[in-house]
Amino acid sequence: MAQAQRGIQKKQHINELLKELVRKATHLCAAFTPTLFRVAFVPTFVLLSLVLAAYCASETLRRKGVTVPVISAFTAACSRKRDENQFVFGPVTLACGVLLAALLFQPLSARVGIYALAFGDGLASLAGKCFGTIRIPFVPQKTVAGSTACFAAIFISVFAATGVSLTALLAAAAGTVLELIPLKDFDNVLLPVAVAALHQFLL
């Protein structure tokens, strides 16, 4: 019986890890948007807005029992336990974070904010799931491994974008602290906007 229970738990863990890989692959895809914005800002902004609208419509239909090909399967792959029978907000807040950063800030600052979201937040959760054994005091849902990965990913990506180590250090520190705030999916909005605002202030 105990062995069967362990087998079930292992399968559940693998399933959760696979879902986390899909979610974070989506985060990482956001890293391509600054280049697309630089090449064709308006078409990229409009296309991303249309994708967001299509996703929202699909989620509304899904909750009414109507399956939309591809999008509903993507939603199922991204959903967490807390999302069961709920509107899955993760992709919505991710797109909103990218759009707001691109709309409100200068291109380089927007790039920095979007990279913080794509790489920092994207890799933090994955590292926490895979290697997170030590929990952070007062924030038990966060791990040392996740926060370390977040800091390193933001520092490297921002330094690659700006070439300024102090800017990368400050962005990484700010992004790591913000990622610790238990905002569920809404950190997808706060993180890129706040880090982009910090970078623009430092310019």
PDB file of C-alpha atoms in Angstrom:
ATOM      1  CA  MET A   1       0.000   0.000   0.000  1.00  0.00           C
ATOM      2  CA  ALA A   2       2.776   2.431   0.966  1.00  0.00           C
ATOM      3  CA  GLN A   3       4.647   1.637  -2.238  1.00  0.00           C
ATOM      4  CA  ALA A   4       1.515   2.273  -4.311  1.00  0.00           C
ATOM      5  CA  GLN A   5       0.990   5.575  -2.529  1.00  0.00           C
ATOM      6  CA  ARG A   6       4.569   6.607  -3.259  1.00  0.00           C
ATOM      7  CA  GLY A   7       4.043   5.701  -6.898  1.00  0.00           C
ATOM      8  CA  ILE A   8       0.945   7.890  -7.080  1.00  0.00           C
ATOM      9  CA  GLN A   9       2.750  10.777  -5.424  1.00  0.00           C
ATOM     10  CA  LYS A  10       5.671  10.412  -7.837  1.00  0.00           C
ATOM     11  CA  LYS A  11       3.325  10.533 -10.838  1.00  0.00           C
ATOM     12  CA  GLN A  12       1.598  13.598  -9.421  1.00  0.00           C
ATOM     13  CA  HIS A  13       4.963  15.302  -8.904  1.00  0.00           C
ATOM     14  CA  ILE A  14       6.033  14.499 -12.473  1.00  0.00           C
ATOM     15  CA  ASN A  15       2.735  15.812 -13.807  1.00  0.00           C
ATOM     16  CA  GLU A  16       3.120  19.044 -11.837  1.00  0.00           C
ATOM     17  CA  LEU A  17       6.691  19.416 -13.065  1.00  0.00           C
ATOM     18  CA  LEU A  18       5.606  18.968 -16.689  1.00  0.00           C
ATOM     19  CA  LYS A  19       2.903  21.612 -16.222  1.00  0.00           C
ATOM     20  CA  GLU A  20       5.489  23.926 -14.675  1.00  0.00           C
ATOM     21  CA  LEU A  21       7.724  23.390 -17.711  1.00  0.00           C
ATOM     22  CA  VAL A  22       4.879  24.439 -20.024  1.00  0.00           C
ATOM     23  CA  ARG A  23       4.092  27.510 -17.909  1.00  0.00           C
ATOM     24  CA  LYS A  24       7.702  28.620 -17.730  1.00  0.00           C
ATOM     25  CA  ALA A  25       8.319  27.925 -21.417  1.00  0.00           C
ATOM     26  CA  THR A  26       5.533  30.447 -22.014  1.00  0.00           C
ATOM     27  CA  HIS A  27       7.343  32.906 -19.730  1.00  0.00           C
ATOM     28  CA  LEU A  28      10.579  32.383 -21.614  1.00  0.00           C
ATOM     29  CA  CYS A  29       8.822  33.034 -24.922  1.00  0.00           C
ATOM     30  CA  ALA A  30       8.083  36.546 -23.644  1.00  0.00           C
ATOM     31  CA  ALA A  31      11.815  37.258 -24.013  1.00  0.00           C
ATOM     32  CA  PHE A  32      11.335  37.432 -27.794  1.00  0.00           C
ATOM     33  CA  THR A  33       8.823  40.287 -27.583  1.00  0.00           C
ATOM     34  CA  PRO A  34      11.318  43.172 -27.096  1.00  0.00           C
ATOM     35  CA  THR A  35      12.964  42.272 -30.403  1.00  0.00           C
ATOM     36  CA  LEU A  36       9.572  42.056 -32.107  1.00  0.00           C
ATOM     37  CA  PHE A  37       8.571  45.412 -30.618  1.00  0.00           C
ATOM     38  CA  ARG A  38      11.790  46.947 -31.917  1.00  0.00           C
ATOM     39  CA  VAL A  39      11.202  45.606 -35.431  1.00  0.00           C
ATOM     40  CA  ALA A  40       7.482  46.423 -35.662  1.00  0.00           C
ATOM     41  CA  PHE A  41       6.011  47.940 -32.519  1.00  0.00           C
ATOM     42  CA  VAL A  42       2.403  48.553 -33.577  1.00  0.00           C
ATOM     43  CA  PRO A  43       1.819  45.208 -35.371  1.00  0.00           C
ATOM     44  CA  THR A  44       3.380  43.307 -32.446  1.00  0.00           C
ATOM     45  CA  PHE A  45       1.310  45.238 -29.899  1.00  0.00           C
ATOM     46  CA  VAL A  46      -1.900  44.671 -31.875  1.00  0.00           C
ATOM     47  CA  LEU A  47      -1.146  40.978 -32.472  1.00  0.00           C
ATOM     48  CA  LEU A  48      -0.378  40.344 -28.814  1.00  0.00           C
ATOM     49  CA  SER A  49      -3.562  42.183 -27.816  1.00  0.00           C
ATOM     50  CA  LEU A  50      -5.583  40.040 -30.220  1.00  0.00           C
ATOM     51  CA  VAL A  51      -4.029  36.866 -28.827  1.00  0.00           C
ATOM     52  CA  LEU A  52      -4.933  38.063 -25.330  1.00  0.00           C
ATOM     53  CA  ALA A  53      -8.525  38.758 -26.405  1.00  0.00           C
ATOM     54  CA  ALA A  54      -8.787  35.343 -28.077  1.00  0.00           C
ATOM     55  CA  TYR A  55      -7.491  33.646 -24.948  1.00  0.00           C
ATOM     56  CA  CYS A  56      -9.995  35.481 -22.727  1.00  0.00           C
ATOM     57  CA  ALA A  57     -12.842  34.502 -25.056  1.00  0.00           C
ATOM     58  CA  SER A  58     -11.642  30.889 -25.064  1.00  0.00           C
ATOM     59  CA  GLU A  59     -11.465  30.783 -21.265  1.00  0.00           C
ATOM     60  CA  THR A  60     -14.970  32.219 -21.000  1.00  0.00           C
ATOM     61  CA  LEU A  61     -16.265  29.546 -23.372  1.00  0.00           C
ATOM     62  CA  ARG A  62     -14.313  26.804 -21.584  1.00  0.00           C
ATOM     63  CA  ARG A  63     -15.951  27.678 -18.288  1.00  0.00           C
ATOM     64  CA  LYS A  64     -19.301  27.278 -20.044  1.00  0.00           C
ATOM     65  CA  GLY A  65     -18.335  23.816 -21.244  1.00  0.00           C
ATOM     66  CA  VAL A  66     -17.245  24.752 -24.775  1.00  0.00           C
ATOM     67  CA  THR A  67     -13.820  23.457 -25.824  1.00  0.00           C
ATOM     68  CA  VAL A  68     -11.785  25.655 -28.147  1.00  0.00           C
ATOM     69  CA  PRO A  69      -9.136  23.698 -30.097  1.00  0.00           C
ATOM     70  CA  VAL A  70      -5.508  24.366 -29.145  1.00  0.00           C
ATOM     71  CA  ILE A  71      -6.267  27.151 -26.652  1.00  0.00           C
ATOM     72  CA  SER A  72      -8.254  24.944 -24.263  1.00  0.00           C
ATOM     73  CA  ALA A  73      -5.508  22.304 -24.414  1.00  0.00           C
ATOM     74  CA  PHE A  74      -2.933  24.996 -23.672  1.00  0.00           C
ATOM     75  CA  THR A  75      -5.007  26.180 -20.707  1.00  0.00           C
ATOM     76  CA  ALA A  76      -5.215  22.649 -19.321  1.00  0.00           C
ATOM     77  CA  ALA A  77      -1.448  22.277 -19.655  1.00  0.00           C
ATOM     78  CA  CYS A  78      -0.839  25.560 -17.793  1.00  0.00           C
ATOM     79  CA  SER A  79      -3.396  25.225 -15.013  1.00  0.00           C
ATOM     80  CA  ARG A  80      -2.449  24.692 -11.380  1.00  0.00           C
ATOM     81  CA  LYS A  81      -4.532  23.006  -8.678  1.00  0.00           C
ATOM     82  CA  ARG A  82      -5.744  26.415  -7.541  1.00  0.00           C
ATOM     83  CA  ASP A  83      -7.029  27.041 -11.091  1.00  0.00           C
ATOM     84  CA  GLU A  84      -9.409  24.079 -11.145  1.00  0.00           C
ATOM     85  CA  ASN A  85     -12.854  25.215 -12.356  1.00  0.00           C
ATOM     86  CA  GLN A  86     -11.542  28.781 -12.440  1.00  0.00           C
ATOM     87  CA  PHE A  87     -10.544  31.276 -15.120  1.00  0.00           C
ATOM     88  CA  VAL A  88      -6.803  30.675 -15.630  1.00  0.00           C
ATOM     89  CA  PHE A  89      -5.306  34.161 -15.281  1.00  0.00           C
ATOM     90  CA  GLY A  90      -1.611  33.333 -15.730  1.00  0.00           C
ATOM     91  CA  PRO A  91      -1.415  33.916 -19.516  1.00  0.00           C
ATOM     92  CA  VAL A  92      -3.568  37.047 -19.161  1.00  0.00           C
ATOM     93  CA  THR A  93      -1.330  38.691 -16.574  1.00  0.00           C
ATOM     94  CA  LEU A  94       1.764  37.609 -18.509  1.00  0.00           C
ATOM     95  CA  ALA A  95       0.532  39.343 -21.672  1.00  0.00           C
ATOM     96  CA  CYS A  96      -0.619  42.402 -19.706  1.00  0.00           C
ATOM     97  CA  GLY A  97       2.785  42.712 -18.044  1.00  0.00           C
ATOM     98  CA  VAL A  98       4.543  42.630 -21.409  1.00  0.00           C
ATOM     99  CA  LEU A  99       2.103  45.078 -23.018  1.00  0.00           C
ATOM    100  CA  LEU A 100       2.248  47.554 -20.137  1.00  0.00           C
ATOM    101  CA  ALA A 101       6.040  47.518 -20.031  1.00  0.00           C
ATOM    102  CA  ALA A 102       6.222  48.116 -23.785  1.00  0.00           C
ATOM    103  CA  LEU A 103       3.609  50.868 -23.678  1.00  0.00           C
ATOM    104  CA  LEU A 104       4.750  52.813 -20.616  1.00  0.00           C
ATOM    105  CA  PHE A 105       8.540  52.791 -20.831  1.00  0.00           C
ATOM    106  CA  GLN A 106      11.414  53.511 -23.150  1.00  0.00           C
ATOM    107  CA  PRO A 107      12.458  50.519 -25.291  1.00  0.00           C
ATOM    108  CA  LEU A 108      15.555  49.600 -23.258  1.00  0.00           C
ATOM    109  CA  SER A 109      13.719  49.919 -19.941  1.00  0.00           C
ATOM    110  CA  ALA A 110      10.831  47.866 -21.305  1.00  0.00           C
ATOM    111  CA  ARG A 111      13.323  45.235 -22.459  1.00  0.00           C
ATOM    112  CA  VAL A 112      14.848  45.081 -18.972  1.00  0.00           C
ATOM    113  CA  GLY A 113      11.427  44.687 -17.347  1.00  0.00           C
ATOM    114  CA  ILE A 114      10.307  42.010 -19.784  1.00  0.00           C
ATOM    115  CA  TYR A 115      13.566  40.097 -19.340  1.00  0.00           C
ATOM    116  CA  ALA A 116      13.050  40.184 -15.573  1.00  0.00           C
ATOM    117  CA  LEU A 117       9.638  38.614 -16.112  1.00  0.00           C
ATOM    118  CA  ALA A 118      10.697  36.113 -18.759  1.00  0.00           C
ATOM    119  CA  PHE A 119      13.921  34.868 -17.206  1.00  0.00           C
ATOM    120  CA  GLY A 120      13.690  35.793 -13.523  1.00  0.00           C
ATOM    121  CA  ASP A 121      10.140  34.798 -12.735  1.00  0.00           C
ATOM    122  CA  GLY A 122      10.235  32.094 -15.380  1.00  0.00           C
ATOM    123  CA  LEU A 123      13.213  30.250 -13.922  1.00  0.00           C
ATOM    124  CA  ALA A 124      12.531  30.938 -10.227  1.00  0.00           C
ATOM    125  CA  SER A 125       9.508  28.681 -10.008  1.00  0.00           C
ATOM    126  CA  LEU A 126      11.116  25.950 -12.094  1.00  0.00           C
ATOM    127  CA  ALA A 127      14.261  25.937  -9.945  1.00  0.00           C
ATOM    128  CA  GLY A 128      12.111  25.924  -6.829  1.00  0.00           C
ATOM    129  CA  LYS A 129      10.150  22.911  -8.058  1.00  0.00           C
ATOM    130  CA  CYS A 130      13.264  20.966  -9.035  1.00  0.00           C
ATOM    131  CA  PHE A 131      15.747  21.918  -6.329  1.00  0.00           C
ATOM    132  CA  GLY A 132      13.804  23.797  -3.678  1.00  0.00           C
ATOM    133  CA  THR A 133      14.355  22.026  -0.385  1.00  0.00           C
ATOM    134  CA  ILE A 134      15.125  25.076   1.791  1.00  0.00           C
ATOM    135  CA  ARG A 135      12.161  27.384   2.350  1.00  0.00           C
ATOM    136  CA  ILE A 136      12.493  31.132   2.942  1.00  0.00           C
ATOM    137  CA  PRO A 137      11.299  32.236   6.404  1.00  0.00           C
ATOM    138  CA  PHE A 138       7.951  34.078   6.441  1.00  0.00           C
ATOM    139  CA  VAL A 139       7.444  33.188   2.746  1.00  0.00           C
ATOM    140  CA  PRO A 140       7.068  29.391   2.921  1.00  0.00           C
ATOM    141  CA  GLN A 141       5.895  29.045  -0.683  1.00  0.00           C
ATOM    142  CA  LYS A 142       9.255  30.428  -1.898  1.00  0.00           C
ATOM    143  CA  THR A 143      12.601  28.628  -1.827  1.00  0.00           C
ATOM    144  CA  VAL A 144      16.242  29.656  -1.636  1.00  0.00           C
ATOM    145  CA  ALA A 145      16.922  27.829  -4.910  1.00  0.00           C
ATOM    146  CA  GLY A 146      14.104  29.682  -6.661  1.00  0.00           C
ATOM    147  CA  SER A 147      15.176  33.112  -5.427  1.00  0.00           C
ATOM    148  CA  THR A 148      18.813  32.415  -6.283  1.00  0.00           C
ATOM    149  CA  ALA A 149      17.834  31.393  -9.804  1.00  0.00           C
ATOM    150  CA  CYS A 150      15.664  34.499 -10.102  1.00  0.00           C
ATOM    151  CA  PHE A 151      18.517  36.807  -9.075  1.00  0.00           C
ATOM    152  CA  ALA A 152      21.046  35.138 -11.361  1.00  0.00           C
ATOM    153  CA  ALA A 153      18.706  35.052 -14.366  1.00  0.00           C
ATOM    154  CA  ILE A 154      17.749  38.720 -14.057  1.00  0.00           C
ATOM    155  CA  PHE A 155      21.342  39.834 -13.481  1.00  0.00           C
ATOM    156  CA  ILE A 156      22.673  37.958 -16.512  1.00  0.00           C
ATOM    157  CA  SER A 157      19.855  38.961 -18.866  1.00  0.00           C
ATOM    158  CA  VAL A 158      19.859  42.633 -17.828  1.00  0.00           C
ATOM    159  CA  PHE A 159      23.652  42.838 -18.029  1.00  0.00           C
ATOM    160  CA  ALA A 160      23.472  41.315 -21.512  1.00  0.00           C
ATOM    161  CA  ALA A 161      20.900  43.957 -22.502  1.00  0.00           C
ATOM    162  CA  THR A 162      22.564  46.997 -20.919  1.00  0.00           C
ATOM    163  CA  GLY A 163      26.227  46.161 -20.357  1.00  0.00           C
ATOM    164  CA  VAL A 164      26.036  47.948 -16.987  1.00  0.00           C
ATOM    165  CA  SER A 165      26.750  45.734 -13.991  1.00  0.00           C
ATOM    166  CA  LEU A 166      25.313  48.134 -11.384  1.00  0.00           C
ATOM    167  CA  THR A 167      22.044  48.395 -13.295  1.00  0.00           C
ATOM    168  CA  ALA A 168      21.907  44.614 -13.611  1.00  0.00           C
ATOM    169  CA  LEU A 169      22.617  44.212  -9.887  1.00  0.00           C
ATOM    170  CA  LEU A 170      19.885  46.646  -8.844  1.00  0.00           C
ATOM    171  CA  ALA A 171      17.373  45.151 -11.272  1.00  0.00           C
ATOM    172  CA  ALA A 172      18.170  41.639 -10.042  1.00  0.00           C
ATOM    173  CA  ALA A 173      17.836  42.665  -6.395  1.00  0.00           C
ATOM    174  CA  ALA A 174      14.532  44.460  -7.012  1.00  0.00           C
ATOM    175  CA  GLY A 175      13.152  41.640  -9.143  1.00  0.00           C
ATOM    176  CA  THR A 176      14.083  38.997  -6.589  1.00  0.00           C
ATOM    177  CA  VAL A 177      12.403  40.915  -3.752  1.00  0.00           C
ATOM    178  CA  LEU A 178       9.268  41.502  -5.835  1.00  0.00           C
ATOM    179  CA  GLU A 179       9.121  37.837  -6.818  1.00  0.00           C
ATOM    180  CA  LEU A 180       8.925  36.956  -3.127  1.00  0.00           C
ATOM    181  CA  ILE A 181       5.628  38.825  -2.732  1.00  0.00           C
ATOM    182  CA  PRO A 182       2.809  36.227  -2.790  1.00  0.00           C
ATOM    183  CA  LEU A 183       0.680  37.822  -5.517  1.00  0.00           C
ATOM    184  CA  LYS A 184      -0.111  34.578  -7.348  1.00  0.00           C
ATOM    185  CA  ASP A 185      -0.361  35.372 -11.070  1.00  0.00           C
ATOM    186  CA  PHE A 186      -0.341  39.145 -10.622  1.00  0.00           C
ATOM    187  CA  ASP A 187       3.425  39.214 -10.136  1.00  0.00           C
ATOM    188  CA  ASN A 188       3.452  38.877 -13.931  1.00  0.00           C
ATOM    189  CA  VAL A 189       2.264  42.489 -14.050  1.00  0.00           C
ATOM    190  CA  LEU A 190       4.115  43.963 -11.077  1.00  0.00           C
ATOM    191  CA  LEU A 191       7.542  42.520 -11.893  1.00  0.00           C
ATOM    192  CA  PRO A 192       8.098  43.857 -15.441  1.00  0.00           C
ATOM    193  CA  VAL A 193       6.481  47.226 -14.734  1.00  0.00           C
ATOM    194  CA  ALA A 194       8.384  47.838 -11.490  1.00  0.00           C
ATOM    195  CA  VAL A 195      11.759  46.722 -12.848  1.00  0.00           C
ATOM    196  CA  ALA A 196      11.274  48.742 -16.046  1.00  0.00           C
ATOM    197  CA  ALA A 197      10.322  51.787 -13.943  1.00  0.00           C
ATOM    198  CA  LEU A 198      13.436  51.334 -11.810  1.00  0.00           C
ATOM    199  CA  HIS A 199      15.668  51.113 -14.872  1.00  0.00           C
ATOM    200  CA  GLN A 200      14.116  54.198 -16.470  1.00  0.00           C
ATOM    201  CA  PHE A 201      14.571  56.104 -13.192  1.00  0.00           C
ATOM    202  CA  LEU A 202      18.261  55.133 -13.150  1.00  0.00           C
ATOM    203  CA  LEU A 203      18.862  56.379 -16.692  1.00  0.00           C
TER     204      LEU A 203
END
